[in-house]
Amino acid sequence: MKQDRCRQKETGDKERRFEKLRRKAEALVDEKSTEELSASLDDVKELIHQLTVFQIELELQNDELVSAQSRLEASRNKYIRLYDFAPIAYFTFDEDGLISESNLAGAGLLAMDRCSLTSKPFITYLHSDSQKTFYSHRQSVFRDGVQQTCLLTLRLRNGEERIVRMNSVLVDDPYCAERLDSVTGPSQARLTSSSCRFMLSAVEDITDLKRTEELLNQAKLASEKANEAKSEFMARMSHELRTPLNGILGLTQVVIDSELESEQETNLRMVKDSAVELLSIVNDILDVSKVEMGVLTLKKQEFSLRALVEDSFFTFENAAQTKGLDFSLSIAPDMDDEFVGDPLRIKQVLTNLISNAVKFTPQGSVSISVSRDERLSKCARELVHFTVSDTGIGIPDDLIANIFERFYQVDGSFTRSFEGTGLGLAIAKSLVEMMDGVIEVRSTQGEGSVFTVTLPLSTAADAAAKKALAAESEKQAPECEEPAAEEAEANKEPTAPSLPPLTVLLAEDNAVNQAFAQLILRREGHEVVTVGNGKDALEVLSRQTFDVVLMDVRMPGMDGVEATKRIRSGEACVLDSEIPIVAMTAHTSIEDRELFLSVGMDCYVSKPMNWEQILEAMAEAMQVRGRCPRT
């Protein structure tokens, strides 16, 4: 701007000097007196000198103008080439939607000769569904003068359709009015001033992008359907695997409890131990699948940390003593005991680490310690460290990074000394990360390993809040004739409740599980009626009253969930719509539990189940319905 003002000032000075010289020359020519002319000879010389200087200046200015025009032409040609050879199609349109110009990419996009596009209506190259869109787009640009974007579908001469994105801006031609003025006159130029505006559009072919998006959406839908199918498959497999294991474990225990010879009891206990190990493998596989599908959820409940750790420790005490290991547990004395979290999953992680330590330690020691991080001692959440150390075989340095991978084993050969699926540590790592924790390992081959799990756990509510919660729970609980002192005490071995003789409806389709449940219930003095599906259960309930129903969730025809819905809603003409119902299921997720409770089941017992669990569930269901059994 400053340079422009300087140039304008210099031009004005030169014009004024030229005008002054012109007037002086005219005055000299008009003088008639020879004396005066002679007297003015010096003035003539000065005038000639000034004219010569001015001529030189004009010549220099002319050279500058020629040079500037040359540079301008070169710059114009450069931008014309950039426009012509740009990879994106460019078009200019007038207000009627006629093509004024296009670059080579634009002509190529429409599969037309560039010269033949001039003054052609653009809508002739559009699919009928896009013509109205282009009209609205063009009107909006010329009306509002702001950048607009739209999606259009081109229909080419060969019938091919292409999807494009059009970005358009309004452009004013500052020299258009001058050109019109020189050609048509000022009045006509004012009438046609609207033609001095045009729409510049960049048109990008996004056909491949749209097709890719469509393929991705289809793949996403297919993946979601596959996940749903996988979830259903895993639920079905969970049922199909746990159901026969329930029969094996249950009937084996029944036989073990009978009078047997020593060798027979030993053999049956080995059968039971093998079934328990098979159940552990099934649980691991199902847990891995749940983690992969993102359907494994965590509970939040109060629990005793000391009880959880001690229970995990005592589970392996006999195995450690059998191998002659020094087996120890240490819990920091300043540790809080009441926390909020998922005790089942924490115990699953800790149990896996202790099991591995005992398994891979031929001699020496295994120690478990629990401590807290002092840095968070004043916070509502504490960092709790669970450390499992052993003097076992250790892990080679080059294999440590792989031990948390699924199905990975340090020794995968046929001659390996230790059996296993290679899933335990992978599941433990996934569970720890779900709880926002960290699992770490330090190991030296031949010397042992140290596994440390760090979990951020919330401390339980203060004593006053817990007391209020307990009071509210007592207020809501059904009044039973059992003394309060006999309610479940923490950390005691579960014992089967003593129930009076009851009339039980057993809805179970598996013959082995039917036999097991009937044997257990009749041994306890209960009367049992057995049906194989939900429809038969409703029919029996419409003719006979029962004290409790043991309802299998998955049965042919009508399942247990649907049967329970009809009982509670009154849709089925049963004699007692408030009868206590216990769900027997292999589905153990939180979502499954919520579903069972939402349809009216009072509690549930997971397969495989033992006789104590069955009797406890019956007692709990009766208490929920306010029908506390008398002993």
XYZ file of C-alpha atoms in Angstrom:
631
model
C 0.000 0.000 0.000
C 2.809 2.426 0.866
C 4.630 1.676 -2.407
C 1.423 2.320 -4.371
C 0.999 5.695 -2.701
C 4.625 6.591 -3.555
C 4.127 5.631 -7.204
C 0.942 7.732 -7.383
C 2.781 10.745 -5.918
C 5.657 10.409 -8.430
C 3.194 10.162 -11.316
C 1.389 13.294 -10.096
C 4.681 15.217 -9.813
C 5.666 14.250 -13.371
C 2.286 15.286 -14.734
C 2.550 18.650 -13.004
C 6.110 19.170 -14.351
C 4.968 18.246 -17.852
C 2.072 20.691 -17.663
C 4.406 23.462 -16.502
C 6.812 22.785 -19.395
C 3.944 22.749 -21.893
C 2.679 26.174 -20.733
C 6.217 27.634 -20.865
C 6.743 26.361 -24.426
C 3.415 27.814 -25.570
C 4.343 31.159 -24.047
C 7.671 31.198 -25.905
C 6.084 30.331 -29.231
C 3.372 32.979 -28.857
C 5.899 35.787 -28.118
C 6.300 38.087 -31.182
C 9.030 40.360 -29.910
C 12.481 39.377 -31.145
C 14.081 41.093 -28.192
C 11.912 39.170 -25.820
C 12.626 35.972 -27.726
C 16.315 36.631 -27.537
C 15.966 37.419 -23.842
C 14.260 34.135 -23.335
C 16.951 32.008 -25.008
C 18.134 30.735 -21.691
C 14.601 29.717 -20.884
C 14.435 27.780 -24.166
C 17.615 25.901 -23.360
C 16.282 25.028 -19.949
C 13.022 23.891 -21.503
C 14.790 21.651 -23.999
C 16.853 20.112 -21.228
C 13.805 19.418 -19.135
C 11.967 17.891 -22.122
C 14.946 15.647 -22.823
C 15.003 14.449 -19.191
C 11.288 13.883 -19.280
C 11.591 11.866 -22.497
C 14.240 9.664 -20.932
C 12.011 9.122 -17.902
C 9.130 8.160 -20.161
C 11.314 5.674 -22.011
C 12.475 4.146 -18.725
C 8.892 3.940 -17.519
C 7.895 2.301 -20.768
C 10.648 -0.308 -20.305
C 9.378 -0.981 -16.801
C 5.823 -1.372 -18.080
C 6.928 -3.783 -20.786
C 8.896 -5.811 -18.215
C 5.959 -5.831 -15.780
C 3.600 -6.896 -18.526
C 5.960 -9.735 -19.432
C 6.153 -10.897 -15.818
C 2.399 -10.610 -15.470
C 1.906 -12.694 -18.603
C 4.334 -15.332 -17.304
C 2.547 -15.442 -13.943
C -0.816 -15.671 -15.690
C 0.388 -18.546 -17.853
C 1.747 -20.318 -14.784
C -1.594 -20.111 -12.954
C -3.444 -21.098 -16.089
C -1.291 -24.218 -16.260
C -1.879 -24.885 -12.566
C -5.609 -24.532 -13.168
C -5.573 -26.659 -16.301
C -3.478 -29.481 -14.903
C -4.866 -29.516 -11.360
C -5.818 -33.067 -10.278
C -9.214 -31.835 -9.051
C -11.883 -30.785 -11.512
C -12.644 -27.049 -11.639
C -15.658 -25.415 -13.279
C -16.968 -21.874 -13.489
C -20.720 -21.378 -13.843
C -22.892 -18.401 -14.549
C -26.125 -17.773 -12.668
C -28.056 -19.965 -15.097
C -25.853 -22.950 -14.338
C -24.104 -22.868 -17.704
C -20.482 -23.959 -17.814
C -18.219 -20.990 -18.564
C -14.892 -22.747 -18.182
C -13.460 -26.051 -17.057
C -9.989 -27.439 -16.600
C -8.689 -30.674 -18.075
C -9.665 -32.687 -14.999
C -13.197 -31.320 -15.262
C -13.478 -32.340 -18.904
C -12.025 -35.751 -18.035
C -14.506 -36.194 -15.183
C -17.418 -35.635 -17.562
C -15.700 -37.663 -20.309
C -16.164 -34.733 -22.699
C -14.003 -32.550 -24.923
C -13.092 -29.376 -23.079
C -14.179 -27.003 -25.837
C -17.590 -28.641 -26.154
C -18.447 -27.924 -22.513
C -18.593 -24.160 -22.888
C -22.130 -22.774 -22.380
C -23.528 -26.272 -21.724
C -25.977 -26.648 -18.800
C -24.307 -28.689 -16.073
C -27.555 -30.443 -15.114
C -27.388 -32.429 -18.361
C -24.533 -34.394 -16.790
C -26.341 -34.979 -13.488
C -28.520 -37.824 -12.312
C -32.136 -36.736 -12.027
C -31.985 -37.084 -8.228
C -29.130 -34.549 -8.098
C -30.494 -31.851 -10.407
C -32.602 -30.207 -7.711
C -29.666 -30.363 -5.308
C -27.426 -28.541 -7.794
C -30.083 -25.885 -8.397
C -30.431 -25.197 -4.650
C -26.664 -25.208 -4.246
C -26.180 -22.672 -7.062
C -28.971 -20.401 -5.801
C -27.525 -20.433 -2.312
C -24.030 -19.463 -3.519
C -25.236 -16.530 -5.629
C -27.688 -15.397 -2.961
C -25.573 -15.665 0.199
C -22.103 -15.273 -1.283
C -20.602 -17.855 1.098
C -18.900 -21.170 0.413
C -21.306 -24.076 -0.048
C -20.792 -27.834 -0.311
C -23.025 -30.543 -1.719
C -22.896 -34.142 -2.938
C -23.977 -34.896 -6.495
C -24.258 -37.973 -8.680
C -22.978 -37.622 -12.240
C -24.418 -39.710 -15.041
C -21.958 -39.973 -17.929
C -22.635 -40.725 -21.576
C -21.585 -44.347 -21.146
C -24.139 -44.798 -18.373
C -21.568 -44.840 -15.573
C -22.462 -42.992 -12.389
C -19.930 -41.149 -10.243
C -20.427 -39.561 -6.835
C -18.768 -36.134 -6.449
C -18.372 -33.510 -3.754
C -18.797 -29.922 -5.025
C -17.301 -26.978 -3.092
C -18.331 -23.626 -4.562
C -17.567 -19.959 -3.898
C -18.859 -16.733 -5.454
C -16.263 -14.766 -7.459
C -16.596 -11.152 -8.638
C -14.724 -10.085 -11.812
C -13.439 -6.521 -11.077
C -12.633 -5.839 -14.776
C -15.889 -7.158 -16.117
C -17.762 -3.821 -15.799
C -14.951 -1.956 -17.582
C -15.010 -4.454 -20.447
C -18.785 -4.173 -20.725
C -18.567 -0.372 -20.567
C -16.112 -0.269 -23.435
C -18.172 -2.656 -25.561
C -21.819 -1.812 -24.807
C -21.727 1.574 -23.082
C -22.271 2.543 -19.448
C -26.042 2.084 -19.368
C -25.936 -1.419 -20.866
C -23.037 -2.328 -18.550
C -25.158 -1.457 -15.530
C -27.994 -3.662 -16.822
C -25.683 -6.638 -17.268
C -23.606 -6.160 -14.113
C -24.908 -9.489 -12.763
C -22.860 -11.241 -15.431
C -19.749 -9.964 -13.659
C -20.253 -12.665 -10.997
C -19.638 -16.366 -11.439
C -19.488 -19.485 -9.315
C -16.144 -21.250 -9.063
C -16.561 -24.918 -8.119
C -14.038 -27.558 -7.165
C -15.504 -30.983 -7.920
C -13.884 -34.019 -6.292
C -14.689 -37.561 -7.351
C -15.406 -39.508 -4.140
C -16.977 -42.583 -5.726
C -14.257 -44.906 -4.473
C -14.376 -43.326 -1.026
C -18.151 -43.806 -0.823
C -17.857 -47.386 -1.972
C -15.194 -47.992 0.653
C -17.436 -46.444 3.313
C -20.280 -48.671 2.191
C -18.033 -51.734 2.326
C -16.845 -50.715 5.798
C -20.431 -50.269 6.977
C -21.339 -53.647 5.564
C -18.287 -55.162 7.244
C -19.249 -53.446 10.504
C -22.780 -54.833 10.327
C -21.436 -58.266 9.443
C -19.002 -58.051 12.360
C -21.778 -57.059 14.746
C -23.908 -59.943 13.537
C -20.935 -62.271 13.871
C -20.367 -61.044 17.427
C -24.021 -61.591 18.235
C -23.820 -65.079 16.751
C -20.604 -65.695 18.666
C -22.182 -64.503 21.900
C -25.141 -66.800 21.328
C -22.802 -69.663 20.469
C -20.724 -69.113 23.603
C -23.878 -68.961 25.732
C -25.074 -72.206 24.184
C -21.663 -73.838 24.559
C -21.513 -72.691 28.176
C -24.808 -74.452 28.793
C -23.933 -77.542 26.788
C -20.549 -77.976 28.498
C -21.554 -77.150 32.037
C -24.721 -79.255 31.982
C -22.986 -82.657 31.565
C -20.224 -81.549 33.961
C -22.946 -80.793 36.481
C -24.149 -84.376 36.180
C -20.637 -85.822 36.397
C -19.621 -83.815 39.459
C -22.974 -84.145 41.191
C -23.427 -87.875 40.794
C -19.759 -88.539 41.538
C -20.103 -86.689 44.830
C -23.278 -88.609 45.623
C -21.473 -91.916 45.129
C -18.436 -90.722 47.118
C -20.742 -89.875 50.039
C -22.065 -93.428 50.033
C -20.333 -96.437 51.600
C -17.410 -97.355 49.355
C -14.292 -99.391 49.524
C -11.077 -97.388 49.852
C -9.957 -98.085 46.285
C -13.369 -97.177 44.870
C -13.432 -93.884 46.762
C -9.911 -93.066 45.575
C -10.848 -93.729 41.969
C -14.021 -91.659 42.193
C -12.162 -88.769 43.767
C -9.752 -88.843 40.819
C -12.786 -88.761 38.503
C -14.101 -85.760 40.389
C -10.711 -83.995 40.339
C -10.478 -84.545 36.569
C -13.979 -83.132 36.104
C -13.100 -80.096 38.235
C -9.990 -79.511 36.122
C -12.045 -79.852 32.951
C -14.504 -77.324 34.358
C -11.597 -74.944 35.030
C -10.479 -75.242 31.395
C -14.050 -74.652 30.174
C -14.301 -71.567 32.389
C -10.991 -70.230 31.037
C -12.083 -70.671 27.429
C -15.426 -68.992 28.117
C -13.731 -66.112 29.952
C -11.324 -65.536 27.053
C -14.243 -65.420 24.645
C -16.108 -62.961 26.861
C -13.041 -60.695 27.049
C -12.603 -60.799 23.265
C -16.257 -59.897 22.696
C -16.223 -57.196 25.377
C -19.154 -58.741 27.252
C -17.320 -59.619 30.451
C -18.446 -57.148 33.116
C -17.292 -56.393 36.645
C -19.367 -56.254 39.804
C -19.081 -53.591 42.478
C -19.712 -54.805 45.988
C -18.188 -54.621 49.442
C -15.866 -57.440 50.394
C -13.304 -58.398 53.003
C -9.830 -58.280 51.521
C -8.349 -60.447 54.265
C -11.033 -63.116 53.831
C -10.535 -63.129 50.071
C -6.759 -63.491 50.282
C -6.875 -66.116 53.045
C -9.451 -68.149 51.148
C -7.220 -68.106 48.053
C -4.223 -69.068 50.191
C -5.891 -71.992 51.996
C -7.154 -73.402 48.699
C -3.578 -74.345 47.775
C -2.219 -75.086 51.245
C -2.625 -78.853 50.946
C -1.044 -78.933 47.483
C 1.938 -76.901 48.733
C 2.397 -79.097 51.808
C 2.200 -82.256 49.658
C 5.170 -80.951 47.608
C 7.039 -79.974 50.790
C 7.026 -76.244 49.989
C 7.398 -73.442 52.499
C 3.990 -71.788 51.930
C 3.416 -68.432 53.612
C 1.017 -65.469 53.622
C 1.727 -61.931 54.794
C -0.835 -59.092 54.973
C 0.418 -55.659 56.005
C -0.995 -54.755 59.457
C -1.989 -51.253 58.322
C -4.158 -52.580 55.483
C -7.842 -51.686 55.459
C -10.047 -54.749 55.263
C -13.280 -53.492 53.683
C -13.091 -52.541 49.993
C -15.459 -52.151 47.061
C -14.801 -54.078 43.859
C -15.338 -57.423 42.179
C -14.107 -60.020 44.696
C -14.787 -62.917 42.326
C -12.478 -61.538 39.615
C -9.803 -60.426 42.092
C -9.821 -63.902 43.584
C -9.672 -65.419 40.088
C -6.485 -63.437 39.346
C -4.891 -64.236 42.697
C -5.841 -67.921 42.478
C -4.276 -68.203 39.045
C -0.981 -66.700 40.220
C -0.816 -68.891 43.339
C -1.726 -71.983 41.321
C 1.082 -71.293 38.852
C 3.563 -70.619 41.651
C 2.771 -73.925 43.370
C 2.710 -75.835 40.065
C 6.065 -74.528 38.796
C 7.952 -74.751 42.100
C 9.375 -78.265 42.605
C 11.064 -77.297 45.873
C 11.680 -74.238 47.981
C 9.023 -71.698 48.872
C 5.957 -69.808 47.675
C 4.959 -66.607 49.454
C 1.983 -64.285 49.078
C 2.038 -60.738 50.408
C -0.486 -57.890 50.380
C 0.425 -54.255 51.004
C -0.704 -50.793 50.096
C 0.920 -47.799 48.463
C 1.504 -45.123 51.094
C 1.273 -42.355 48.481
C -2.499 -42.814 48.303
C -3.107 -43.634 51.938
C -5.252 -40.525 52.474
C -7.379 -41.006 49.369
C -10.715 -42.772 49.035
C -8.976 -45.223 46.673
C -5.917 -47.229 47.653
C -3.310 -48.870 45.472
C -3.221 -52.431 46.749
C -0.230 -54.603 45.821
C -0.677 -58.379 45.607
C 2.708 -60.112 45.285
C 3.213 -63.841 44.614
C 6.846 -64.964 44.837
C 8.303 -68.419 44.274
C 11.659 -70.172 43.975
C 10.544 -72.268 41.032
C 11.858 -72.886 37.543
C 11.602 -69.249 36.455
C 11.082 -67.859 32.971
C 13.777 -67.228 30.322
C 14.409 -63.536 29.646
C 13.507 -63.804 25.964
C 10.113 -65.332 26.758
C 8.866 -63.052 29.545
C 7.239 -60.649 27.074
C 5.074 -63.473 25.681
C 3.704 -65.125 28.810
C 0.562 -62.944 28.910
C -0.429 -63.905 25.365
C -3.364 -66.262 24.915
C -2.553 -69.957 24.511
C 1.158 -69.267 25.005
C 3.252 -71.659 27.076
C 6.923 -71.280 27.969
C 7.409 -74.985 27.199
C 5.052 -76.040 24.412
C 6.808 -79.285 23.500
C 5.297 -82.767 23.713
C 7.769 -83.603 26.489
C 6.888 -80.676 28.732
C 6.670 -81.366 32.450
C 3.676 -79.148 33.242
C 0.242 -79.289 31.648
C -2.039 -76.332 30.960
C -3.912 -74.394 28.295
C -1.843 -71.206 28.409
C -4.951 -69.115 29.122
C -4.616 -68.338 32.827
C -2.168 -65.429 32.669
C -3.867 -63.964 29.588
C -7.189 -63.906 31.445
C -5.526 -62.523 34.576
C -3.939 -59.675 32.607
C -7.254 -58.834 30.908
C -9.112 -58.812 34.232
C -6.469 -56.642 35.902
C -6.588 -54.120 33.071
C -10.400 -54.070 33.202
C -10.038 -53.081 36.879
C -7.606 -50.275 35.868
C -4.709 -52.167 37.396
C -1.277 -53.365 36.332
C 0.308 -56.822 36.395
C 4.111 -57.121 36.330
C 6.598 -59.973 36.430
C 10.263 -60.344 37.332
C 11.886 -63.703 36.786
C 15.254 -65.438 36.604
C 15.457 -68.820 34.991
C 16.269 -71.463 37.575
C 15.769 -69.097 40.524
C 12.082 -68.197 40.543
C 9.521 -65.538 39.657
C 7.763 -62.603 41.279
C 4.331 -61.559 39.999
C 2.914 -58.275 41.272
C -0.655 -57.105 40.713
C -1.473 -53.498 41.585
C -5.176 -52.591 41.798
C -6.781 -49.249 42.648
C -9.539 -50.239 45.097
C -12.109 -47.989 46.722
C -12.408 -48.257 50.469
C -15.811 -49.237 51.815
C -18.228 -46.678 53.247
C -17.574 -45.372 56.742
C -19.007 -47.192 59.745
C -22.040 -44.952 60.114
C -23.016 -45.375 56.460
C -22.553 -49.156 56.681
C -24.645 -49.250 59.833
C -27.421 -47.309 58.102
C -27.204 -49.645 55.112
C -27.432 -52.686 57.346
C -30.428 -51.215 59.163
C -32.160 -50.517 55.849
C -31.441 -54.076 54.677
C -32.897 -55.527 57.888
C -35.932 -53.308 57.438
C -36.531 -54.591 53.908
C -35.756 -58.270 54.594
C -38.688 -60.644 55.152
C -39.209 -61.586 58.753
C -38.178 -65.196 59.302
C -38.474 -67.272 62.427
C -34.785 -68.154 62.237
C -32.721 -66.313 64.880
C -30.557 -63.472 63.605
C -27.444 -65.074 65.049
C -27.803 -67.941 62.607
C -27.559 -65.702 59.540
C -24.534 -66.322 57.306
C -21.308 -65.435 59.053
C -18.350 -64.177 57.093
C -15.593 -66.558 56.106
C -17.283 -69.731 57.372
C -17.515 -72.897 55.350
C -20.893 -73.069 53.585
C -23.307 -75.496 55.207
C -26.574 -76.688 53.726
C -29.617 -75.123 55.383
C -31.983 -77.381 57.223
C -35.295 -77.320 55.355
C -38.583 -78.996 56.238
C -39.973 -81.501 53.752
C -41.038 -79.530 50.659
C -42.888 -80.241 47.462
C -40.507 -79.295 44.614
C -41.182 -78.925 40.894
C -38.009 -79.692 38.929
C -38.022 -78.316 35.343
C -34.902 -79.793 33.711
C -34.450 -81.386 30.273
C -31.174 -83.230 30.913
C -31.763 -86.771 32.193
C -28.491 -86.924 34.159
C -29.167 -83.636 35.913
C -32.716 -84.783 36.601
C -31.379 -87.905 38.297
C -28.830 -85.931 40.330
C -31.340 -83.326 41.550
C -33.979 -85.949 42.337
C -31.479 -88.008 44.300
C -30.316 -84.999 46.333
C -33.815 -83.661 47.028
C -35.322 -87.015 47.952
C -32.345 -87.777 50.182
C -33.181 -84.564 52.061
C -36.789 -85.662 52.453
C -38.409 -83.538 49.714
C -41.061 -84.667 47.260
C -40.076 -84.067 43.629
C -42.133 -83.790 40.442
C -40.018 -83.597 37.262
C -40.872 -82.071 33.855
C -38.708 -81.577 30.774
C -39.678 -78.076 29.536
C -41.405 -74.849 30.427
C -44.715 -75.722 28.814
C -45.058 -78.875 30.915
C -44.078 -76.890 34.007
C -46.962 -74.451 33.445
C -49.371 -77.313 32.923
C -48.362 -79.011 36.186
C -48.464 -75.712 38.112
C -52.040 -75.168 36.914
C -53.098 -78.486 38.560
C -50.926 -78.756 41.653
C -49.379 -76.487 44.269
C -45.682 -76.593 45.120
C -43.412 -74.960 47.665
C -40.635 -74.072 45.194
C -39.682 -74.468 41.526
C -36.201 -75.377 40.297
C -36.297 -73.955 36.754
C -33.619 -74.713 34.166
C -33.098 -71.630 31.996
C -32.438 -73.329 28.659
C -34.949 -76.014 27.713
C -36.484 -77.147 24.403
C -39.810 -75.670 23.352
C -40.475 -73.102 26.077
C -37.443 -72.115 28.122
C -37.341 -71.222 31.792
C -37.290 -67.454 31.225
C -40.494 -67.477 29.152
C -42.193 -69.852 31.577
C -41.334 -67.551 34.502
C -42.671 -64.502 32.634
C -46.007 -66.237 32.131
C -46.188 -67.363 35.738
C -45.553 -63.859 37.120
C -47.768 -62.031 34.628
C -50.745 -64.291 35.276
C -50.881 -65.214 31.610
C -50.541 -68.862 32.587
C -53.399 -70.127 34.733
C -51.195 -71.401 37.554
C -52.498 -71.889 41.083
C -49.726 -69.783 42.678
C -48.218 -66.947 40.631
C -45.965 -65.931 43.556
C -44.330 -69.318 43.932
C -40.561 -69.133 44.683
C -38.513 -69.877 41.534
C -34.824 -70.804 41.436
C -33.027 -70.462 38.105
C -30.592 -73.257 37.285
C -28.231 -71.981 34.630
C -24.832 -72.213 33.014
C -25.017 -68.483 32.155
C -23.119 -66.614 34.845
C -22.655 -63.047 33.558
C -24.101 -60.012 35.335
C -26.385 -59.371 32.370
C -27.782 -62.906 32.596
C -28.353 -62.541 36.318
C -30.184 -59.247 35.817
C -32.340 -60.845 33.118
C -33.313 -63.750 35.368
C -34.230 -61.447 38.240
C -36.097 -59.010 35.979
C -38.486 -61.688 34.693
C -39.376 -62.791 38.210
C -36.895 -65.480 39.185
C -35.947 -65.066 42.832
C -32.342 -66.304 42.719
C -30.146 -68.537 40.650
C -27.597 -71.297 41.022
C -24.806 -71.768 38.491
C -23.960 -75.106 36.926
C -22.184 -77.230 37.843
C -23.800 -77.120 41.288
C -23.513 -79.194 44.437
C -26.239 -80.184 46.822
C -25.457 -77.393 49.300
C -25.945 -74.782 46.556
C -29.278 -76.249 45.545
C -30.632 -76.267 49.103
C -29.265 -72.771 49.830
C -30.899 -71.425 46.664
C -34.236 -72.993 47.628
C -34.067 -71.383 51.074
C -33.094 -67.987 49.571
C -35.935 -68.046 47.029
C -38.459 -68.856 49.737
C -37.161 -66.019 51.903
C -37.399 -63.568 48.973
C -41.099 -64.496 48.640
C -41.615 -64.206 52.382
C -42.070 -67.938 52.830
C -39.325 -68.710 55.305
C -39.257 -72.448 55.856
C -39.508 -73.792 59.374
C -37.051 -76.428 60.432
